[in-house]
XYZ file of C-alpha atoms in Angstrom:
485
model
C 34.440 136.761 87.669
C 34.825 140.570 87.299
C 37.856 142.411 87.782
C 39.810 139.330 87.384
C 43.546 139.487 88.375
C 45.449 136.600 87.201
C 48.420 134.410 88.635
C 50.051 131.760 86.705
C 52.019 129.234 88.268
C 54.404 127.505 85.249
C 55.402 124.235 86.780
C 53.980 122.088 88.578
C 54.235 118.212 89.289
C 51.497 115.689 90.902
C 53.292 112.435 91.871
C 55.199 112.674 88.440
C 57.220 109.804 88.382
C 60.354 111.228 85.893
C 62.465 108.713 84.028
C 66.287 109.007 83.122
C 64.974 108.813 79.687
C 62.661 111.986 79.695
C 64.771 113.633 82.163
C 62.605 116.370 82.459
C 63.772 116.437 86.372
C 66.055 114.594 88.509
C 64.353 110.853 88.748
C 62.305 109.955 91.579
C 58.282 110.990 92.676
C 57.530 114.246 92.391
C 54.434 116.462 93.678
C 53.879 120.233 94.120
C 52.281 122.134 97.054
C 50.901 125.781 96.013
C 50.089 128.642 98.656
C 47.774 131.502 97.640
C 47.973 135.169 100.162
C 45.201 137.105 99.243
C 46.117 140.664 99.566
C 42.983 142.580 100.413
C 42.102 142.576 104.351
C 38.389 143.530 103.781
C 37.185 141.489 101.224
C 37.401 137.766 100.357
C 39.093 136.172 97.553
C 37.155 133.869 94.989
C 39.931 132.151 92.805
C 39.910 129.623 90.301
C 43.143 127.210 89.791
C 43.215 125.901 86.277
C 45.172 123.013 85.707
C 46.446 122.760 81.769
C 48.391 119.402 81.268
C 52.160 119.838 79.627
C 51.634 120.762 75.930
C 48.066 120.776 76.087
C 44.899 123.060 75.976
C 42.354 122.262 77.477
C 42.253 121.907 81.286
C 42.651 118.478 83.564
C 41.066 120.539 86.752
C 39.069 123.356 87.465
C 39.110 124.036 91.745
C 37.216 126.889 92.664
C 37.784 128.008 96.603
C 37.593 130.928 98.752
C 40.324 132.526 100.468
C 39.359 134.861 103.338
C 40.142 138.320 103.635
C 43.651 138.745 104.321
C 44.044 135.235 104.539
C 46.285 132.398 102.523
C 45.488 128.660 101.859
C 47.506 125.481 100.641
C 46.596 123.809 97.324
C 48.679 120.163 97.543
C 48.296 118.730 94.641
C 48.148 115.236 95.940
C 44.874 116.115 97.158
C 43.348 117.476 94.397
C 41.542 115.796 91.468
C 44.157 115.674 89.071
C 45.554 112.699 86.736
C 48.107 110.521 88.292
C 51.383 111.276 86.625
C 50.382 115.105 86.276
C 53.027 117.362 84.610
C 51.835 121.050 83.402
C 50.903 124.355 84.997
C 48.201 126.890 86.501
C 46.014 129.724 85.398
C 44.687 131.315 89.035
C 41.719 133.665 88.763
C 40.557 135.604 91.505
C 38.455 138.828 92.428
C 40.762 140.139 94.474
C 44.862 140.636 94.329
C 46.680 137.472 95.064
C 50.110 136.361 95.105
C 51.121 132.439 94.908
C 54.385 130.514 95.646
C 54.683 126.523 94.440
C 57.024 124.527 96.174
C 58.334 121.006 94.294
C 59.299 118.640 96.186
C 61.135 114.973 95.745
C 58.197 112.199 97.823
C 61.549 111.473 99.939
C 61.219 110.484 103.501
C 64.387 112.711 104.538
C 66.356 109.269 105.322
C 69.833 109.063 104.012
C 68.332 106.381 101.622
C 65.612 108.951 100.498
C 66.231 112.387 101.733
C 64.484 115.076 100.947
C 64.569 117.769 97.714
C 62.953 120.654 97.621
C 63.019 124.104 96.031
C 60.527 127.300 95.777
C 59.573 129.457 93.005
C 56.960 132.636 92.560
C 53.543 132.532 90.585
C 54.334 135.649 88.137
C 50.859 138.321 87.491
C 50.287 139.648 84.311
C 52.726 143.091 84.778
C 55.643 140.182 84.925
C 54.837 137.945 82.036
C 56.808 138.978 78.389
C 57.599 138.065 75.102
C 61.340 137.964 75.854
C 62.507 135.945 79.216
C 65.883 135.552 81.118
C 67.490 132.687 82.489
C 70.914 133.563 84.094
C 72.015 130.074 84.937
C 71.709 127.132 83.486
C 73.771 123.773 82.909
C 74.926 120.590 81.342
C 76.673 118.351 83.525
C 78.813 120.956 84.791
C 80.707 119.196 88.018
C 77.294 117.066 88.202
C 74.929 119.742 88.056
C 72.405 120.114 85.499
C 69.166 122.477 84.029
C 65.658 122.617 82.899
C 63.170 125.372 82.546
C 59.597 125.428 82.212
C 58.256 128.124 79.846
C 54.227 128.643 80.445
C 51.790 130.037 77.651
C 50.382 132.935 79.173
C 48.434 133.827 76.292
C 44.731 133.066 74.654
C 46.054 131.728 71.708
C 49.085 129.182 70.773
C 52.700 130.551 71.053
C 56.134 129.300 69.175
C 59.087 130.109 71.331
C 62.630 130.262 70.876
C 65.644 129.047 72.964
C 69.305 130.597 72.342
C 72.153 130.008 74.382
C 75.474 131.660 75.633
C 78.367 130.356 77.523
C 79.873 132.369 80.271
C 82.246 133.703 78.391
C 80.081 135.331 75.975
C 80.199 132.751 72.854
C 76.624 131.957 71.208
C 75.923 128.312 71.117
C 74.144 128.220 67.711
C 73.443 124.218 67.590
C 72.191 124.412 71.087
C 69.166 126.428 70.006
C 65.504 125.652 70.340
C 61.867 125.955 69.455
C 58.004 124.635 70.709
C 55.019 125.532 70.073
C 52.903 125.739 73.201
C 49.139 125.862 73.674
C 47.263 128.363 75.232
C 47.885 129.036 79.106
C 50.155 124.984 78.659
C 54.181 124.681 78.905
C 56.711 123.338 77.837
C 60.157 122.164 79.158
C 63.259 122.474 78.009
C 66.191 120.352 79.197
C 69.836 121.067 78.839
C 70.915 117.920 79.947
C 69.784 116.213 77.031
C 70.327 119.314 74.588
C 72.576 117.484 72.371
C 74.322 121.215 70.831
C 75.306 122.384 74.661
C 78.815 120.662 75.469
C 79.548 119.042 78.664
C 80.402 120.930 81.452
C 78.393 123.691 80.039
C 77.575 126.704 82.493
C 75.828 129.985 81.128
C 72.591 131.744 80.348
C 69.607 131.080 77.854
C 67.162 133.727 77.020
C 63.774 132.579 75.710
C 61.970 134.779 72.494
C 58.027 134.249 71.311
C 58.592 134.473 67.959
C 54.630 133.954 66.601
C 52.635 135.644 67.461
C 55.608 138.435 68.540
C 53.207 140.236 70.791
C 52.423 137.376 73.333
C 53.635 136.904 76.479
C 54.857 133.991 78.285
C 56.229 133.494 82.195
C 59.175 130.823 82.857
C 60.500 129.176 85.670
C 64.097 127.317 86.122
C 65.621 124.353 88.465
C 68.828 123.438 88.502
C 70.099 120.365 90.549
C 73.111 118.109 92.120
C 73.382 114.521 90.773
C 71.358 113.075 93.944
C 73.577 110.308 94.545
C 72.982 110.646 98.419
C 72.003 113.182 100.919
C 75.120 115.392 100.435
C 74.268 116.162 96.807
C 70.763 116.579 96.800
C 70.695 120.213 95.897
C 68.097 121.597 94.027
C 67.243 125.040 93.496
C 64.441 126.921 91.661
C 64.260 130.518 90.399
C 61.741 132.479 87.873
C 62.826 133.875 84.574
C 63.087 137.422 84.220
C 61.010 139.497 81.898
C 63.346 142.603 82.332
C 66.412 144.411 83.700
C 67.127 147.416 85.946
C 70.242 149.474 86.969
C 70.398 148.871 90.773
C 70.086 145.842 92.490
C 69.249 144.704 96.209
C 70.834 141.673 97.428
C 69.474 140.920 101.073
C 71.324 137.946 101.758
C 74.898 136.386 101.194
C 76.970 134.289 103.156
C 80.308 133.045 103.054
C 81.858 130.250 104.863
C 78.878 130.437 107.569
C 78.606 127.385 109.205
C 79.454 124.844 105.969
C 76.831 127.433 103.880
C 78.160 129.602 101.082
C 76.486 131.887 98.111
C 76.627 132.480 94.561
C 75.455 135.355 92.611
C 75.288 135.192 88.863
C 74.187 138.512 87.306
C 73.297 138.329 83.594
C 73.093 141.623 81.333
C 70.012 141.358 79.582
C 70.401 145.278 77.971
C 70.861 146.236 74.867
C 74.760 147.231 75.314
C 77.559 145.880 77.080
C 78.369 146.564 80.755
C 80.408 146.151 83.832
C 78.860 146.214 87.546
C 80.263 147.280 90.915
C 79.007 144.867 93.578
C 79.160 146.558 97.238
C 79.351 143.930 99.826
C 78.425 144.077 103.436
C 79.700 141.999 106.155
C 79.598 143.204 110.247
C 79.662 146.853 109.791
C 82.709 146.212 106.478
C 81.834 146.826 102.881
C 83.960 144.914 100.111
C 84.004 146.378 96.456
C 84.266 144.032 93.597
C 84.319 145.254 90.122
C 83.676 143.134 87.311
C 85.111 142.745 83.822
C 82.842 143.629 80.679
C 79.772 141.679 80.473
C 78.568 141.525 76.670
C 74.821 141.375 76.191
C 72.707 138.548 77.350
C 75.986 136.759 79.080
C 75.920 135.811 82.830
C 78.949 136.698 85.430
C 79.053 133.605 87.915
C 80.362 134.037 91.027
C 80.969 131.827 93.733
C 81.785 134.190 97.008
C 84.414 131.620 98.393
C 86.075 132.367 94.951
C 86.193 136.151 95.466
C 89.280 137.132 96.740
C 87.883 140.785 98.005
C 85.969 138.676 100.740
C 89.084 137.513 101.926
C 88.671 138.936 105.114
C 84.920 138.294 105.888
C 87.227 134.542 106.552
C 88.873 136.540 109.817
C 85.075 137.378 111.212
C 83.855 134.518 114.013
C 81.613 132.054 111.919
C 78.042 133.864 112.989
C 78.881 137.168 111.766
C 79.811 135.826 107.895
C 76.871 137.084 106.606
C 75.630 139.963 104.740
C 73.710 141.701 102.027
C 74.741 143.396 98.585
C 74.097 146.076 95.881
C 74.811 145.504 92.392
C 75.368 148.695 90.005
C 75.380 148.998 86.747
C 78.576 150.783 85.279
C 77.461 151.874 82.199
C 74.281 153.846 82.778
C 72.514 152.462 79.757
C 72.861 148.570 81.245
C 70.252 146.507 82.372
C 70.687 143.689 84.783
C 69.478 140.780 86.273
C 70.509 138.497 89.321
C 69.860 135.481 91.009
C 71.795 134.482 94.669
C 71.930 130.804 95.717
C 73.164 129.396 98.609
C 74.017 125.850 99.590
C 76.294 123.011 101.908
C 78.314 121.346 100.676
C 79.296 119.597 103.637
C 82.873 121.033 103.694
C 83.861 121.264 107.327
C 86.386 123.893 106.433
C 83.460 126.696 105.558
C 82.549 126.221 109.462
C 86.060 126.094 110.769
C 86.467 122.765 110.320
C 84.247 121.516 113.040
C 81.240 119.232 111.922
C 78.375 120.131 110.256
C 74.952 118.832 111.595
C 73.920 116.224 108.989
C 70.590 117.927 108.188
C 72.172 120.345 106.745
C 74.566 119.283 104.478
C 73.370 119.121 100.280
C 71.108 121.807 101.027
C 70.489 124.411 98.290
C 68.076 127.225 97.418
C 67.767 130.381 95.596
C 66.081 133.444 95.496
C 65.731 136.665 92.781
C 67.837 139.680 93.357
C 65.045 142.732 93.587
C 65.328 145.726 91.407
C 65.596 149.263 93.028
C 62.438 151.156 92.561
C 60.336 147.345 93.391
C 60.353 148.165 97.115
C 57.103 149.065 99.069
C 55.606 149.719 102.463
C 53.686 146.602 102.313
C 55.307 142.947 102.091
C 53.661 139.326 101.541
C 54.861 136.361 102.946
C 52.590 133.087 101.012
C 54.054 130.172 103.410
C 56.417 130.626 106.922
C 55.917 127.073 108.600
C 56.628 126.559 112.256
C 57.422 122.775 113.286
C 55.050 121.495 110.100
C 55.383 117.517 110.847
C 58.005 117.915 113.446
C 60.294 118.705 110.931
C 59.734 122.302 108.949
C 60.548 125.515 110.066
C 61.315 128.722 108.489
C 61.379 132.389 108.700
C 61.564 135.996 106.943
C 63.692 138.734 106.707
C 62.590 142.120 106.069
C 65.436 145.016 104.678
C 65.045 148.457 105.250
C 66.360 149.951 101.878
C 65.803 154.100 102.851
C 68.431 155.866 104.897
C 65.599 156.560 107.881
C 64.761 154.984 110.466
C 61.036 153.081 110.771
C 58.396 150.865 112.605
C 56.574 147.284 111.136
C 53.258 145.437 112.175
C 53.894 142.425 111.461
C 50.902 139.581 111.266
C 50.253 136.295 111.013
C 47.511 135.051 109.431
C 44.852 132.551 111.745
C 47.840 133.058 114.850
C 46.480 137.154 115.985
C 48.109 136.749 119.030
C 51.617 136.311 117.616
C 51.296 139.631 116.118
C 53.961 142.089 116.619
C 53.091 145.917 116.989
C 55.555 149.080 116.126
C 58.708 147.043 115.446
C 61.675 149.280 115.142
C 63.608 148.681 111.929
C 66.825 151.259 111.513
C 67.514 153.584 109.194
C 69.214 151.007 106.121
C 68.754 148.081 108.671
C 67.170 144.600 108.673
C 64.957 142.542 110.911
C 65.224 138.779 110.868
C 62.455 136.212 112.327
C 62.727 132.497 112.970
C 59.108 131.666 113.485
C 60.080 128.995 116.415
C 61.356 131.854 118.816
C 57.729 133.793 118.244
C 55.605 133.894 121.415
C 52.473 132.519 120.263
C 52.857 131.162 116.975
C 51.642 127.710 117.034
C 52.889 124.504 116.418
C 51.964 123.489 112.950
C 51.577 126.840 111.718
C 51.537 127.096 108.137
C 50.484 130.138 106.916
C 50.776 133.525 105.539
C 52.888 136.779 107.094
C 52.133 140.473 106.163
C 54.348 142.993 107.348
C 52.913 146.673 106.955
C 56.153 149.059 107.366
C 56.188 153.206 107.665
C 59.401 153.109 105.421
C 59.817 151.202 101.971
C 61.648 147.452 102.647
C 62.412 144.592 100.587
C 62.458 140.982 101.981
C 62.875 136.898 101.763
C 61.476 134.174 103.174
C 62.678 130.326 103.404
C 62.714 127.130 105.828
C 64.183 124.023 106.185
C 64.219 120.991 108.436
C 65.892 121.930 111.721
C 68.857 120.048 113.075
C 68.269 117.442 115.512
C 65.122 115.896 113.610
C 67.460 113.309 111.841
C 65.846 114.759 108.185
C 68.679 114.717 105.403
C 68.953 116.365 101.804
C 67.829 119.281 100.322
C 64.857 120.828 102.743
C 65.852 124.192 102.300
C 64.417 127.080 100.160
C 64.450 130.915 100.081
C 62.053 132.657 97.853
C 61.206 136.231 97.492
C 58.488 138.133 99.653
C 55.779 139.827 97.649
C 55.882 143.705 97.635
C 52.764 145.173 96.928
């Protein structure tokens, strides 16, 4: 193919049945579902998923397909001709721009016996990959939760990485370090749970170094998860590694105490000095200022928003209105940040003034990648908003308006024209949110890509989840970043 852009996709799973022993992921069957928007309107897209089994380097599959202009298409792997037992990641190769999400998911049937886990991540293009990668948050048996991250080859030739650790408050974890040597366009995994120089109840950051040849690149992506003992801990989340910092960072969603659902943000500093940030939160027309204390190089700040006693009063608002958006700041103007925000229920009847919460949603998790000012674009790519998928699945996007002037969106949805929406008015530093079920027109069973052309710059999210009343327990939910492009 000419003017090939590539996509690589770090982890995926085909029916991978994971062991205590390997713990490589919570246990159970595991399977991945990848969604491919191809960004040109005019022209169709002729990709090429290559499928390069963990640690090795040659590939199990080669799929060629077509994915028509402006259109997007779902690659389960479960249907595909791979091995049974399939653990490794994707090389996509396509003609035209693309961007891909992968979704792993638990084979659960949602009962409380089996529910459902689930989290998002983002394939990463070639401008993202790096020879040094972030990870802000990551775990040994800390309250139950635990950590593994995939690291993905993005390179011709073989790689050696290297793994160092910090804890949260800043101390390097020398014995916990790691290396691997990874073939070309393979990964690798690396799993703090069985990391035998991390202590228990370990919480902190991990930052991942090619060390030969220095000049390759590599792309990562990180899950963290609950113990899974029932429905009510089945959290798990998913997030990419970052390949850089910025100043300034957009936050477009936080909640606290909204109906049993509340958010973390863990911001590490991945410059080259220490900092502090300033975190503006926004809550029903309020902002909240929190300031941090100094944040040495390469640590993480975890915060748990029930936790931050600025928010206090966001606990006074009626339980609808308890959520918001954020800016993180830099206070030294030589840092460089990163972020991630998760969300999840705990099931704690006293985050939705203690009235029940519908079982569906409680032990659901998910996170998503704070965006860097200066990232933001006219143009924004939604892979996968389902609407009713099996009776169960439905999601939705949100689109923030980060100028200080008012603007219009088209907004369309790919194979469902007459759902279209024309000359949407978004406000000057305002926000439109879409839950595909209340969409005239969008059909059941709808499964596709969204593309939202804007006359001002925006940022946005997407995620779903199975809706209350279908009787579907565990972790259903994700949020993942929109594509801006």
């Amino acid at each position: 193919m000419k003017n090939t852009v590539f996509v690589f996709v770090c982890f995926i799973f085909l029916f991978g049945l994971v062991s205590a022993a390997n713990a490589q992921a919570p246990t159970g069957n595991w399977s991945s579902n990848i969604f491919c928007q191809n960004l040109d309107t005019d022209l169709p897209a002729n990709i090429k998923l290559s499928f390069y089994p963990h640690g090795e380097a040659a590939a199990a599959l080669i799929y060629d397909d077509i994915i028509p202009a402006g259109g997007s298409k779902n690659y389960d792997t479960s249907e595909l001709d791979l091995p049974d037992d399939f653990l490794g990641a994707v090389v996509v190769n396509s003609t035209q721009a693309v961007v891909c999400t992968v979704n792993t998911q638990k084979a659960g049937t949602g009962s409380s016996e089996s529910p459902y886990r689930i989290a998002a991540s983002s394939g990463t293009d070639e401008t993202e990959t790096a020879s040094s990668m972030y990870a802000p948050q990551v775990m040994k048996d800390y309250h139950e939760w635990n950590s593994y991250f995939a690291v993905q080859n993005t390179s011709e030739t073989e790689i050696t990485v290297e793994v160092t650790y910090k804890d949260r408050a800043g101390n390097n974890v020398p014995e916990a370090a790691e290396t691997a040597t990874i073939p070309s366009y393979s990964n690798t995994t690396f799993n703090q749970a069985t990391n035998p120089g991390l202590p228990l109840e370990f919480v902190g950051a991990a930052k991942v170094t090619v060390t030969d040849p220095a000049e390759a690149k590599m792309t990562t992506v990180v899950n963290f998860y609950n113990n899974g003992t029932g429905s009510g801990t089945s959290q798990f989340h998913s997030y990419n590694g970052f390949s850089n910092g910025a100043s300034k960072l957009y936050i477009p969603r936080v909640v606290r105490r909204f109906y049993g659902y509340n958010s973390g943000v863990t911001v590490q500093n991945v410059g080259d000095v220490d900092t502090s940030v300033t975190i503006t939160f926004n809550f029903a027309g309020e902002s909240y200022t929190y300031n941090s204390g100094t944040i040495p190089q390469n640590v993480a700040l975890v915060l748990y928003l029930p936790d931050v006693s600025v928010l206090e009063p966001v606990d006074s608002l009626i339980v609808n209105y308890r959520f918001g958006n954020a800016v993180v700041e830099v206070d030294n103007p030589e840092g460089e940040i990163v972020a991630i925000v998760n969300e999840d229920n705990r099931g704690n009847a006293a985050d939705n003034d203690d009235k029940e919460i519908p079982g569906e949603r409680i032990g659901q998790g998910s996170t998503y990648s704070a965006i860097p000012a200066g990232s933001e674009s006219q143009t924004l790519y939604f892979p996968q908003v389902p609407n009713n998928v099996d009776g169960v699945f439905s999601g939705g996007f949100y689109i923030s308006n980060v100028t200080g002037s008012a603007g219009v969106c088209d907004i369309y949805f790919y194979g469902a024209e007459g759902a279209n929406l024309d000359d949407v008015a978004i406000g000057a530093n305002g926000s439109l949110s879409y839950y595909i079920p209340n969409i005239p027109n969008v059909p059941d069973g709808f499964n596709a890509g969204v593309r939202a052309n804007c006359s001002v710059n925006v940022i946005g999210i997407l995620n779903f989840a199975a809706a209350p009343g279908s009787g579907k327990v565990g972790d259903s939910f994700t949020q993942n970043n929109g594509f801006n492009k």
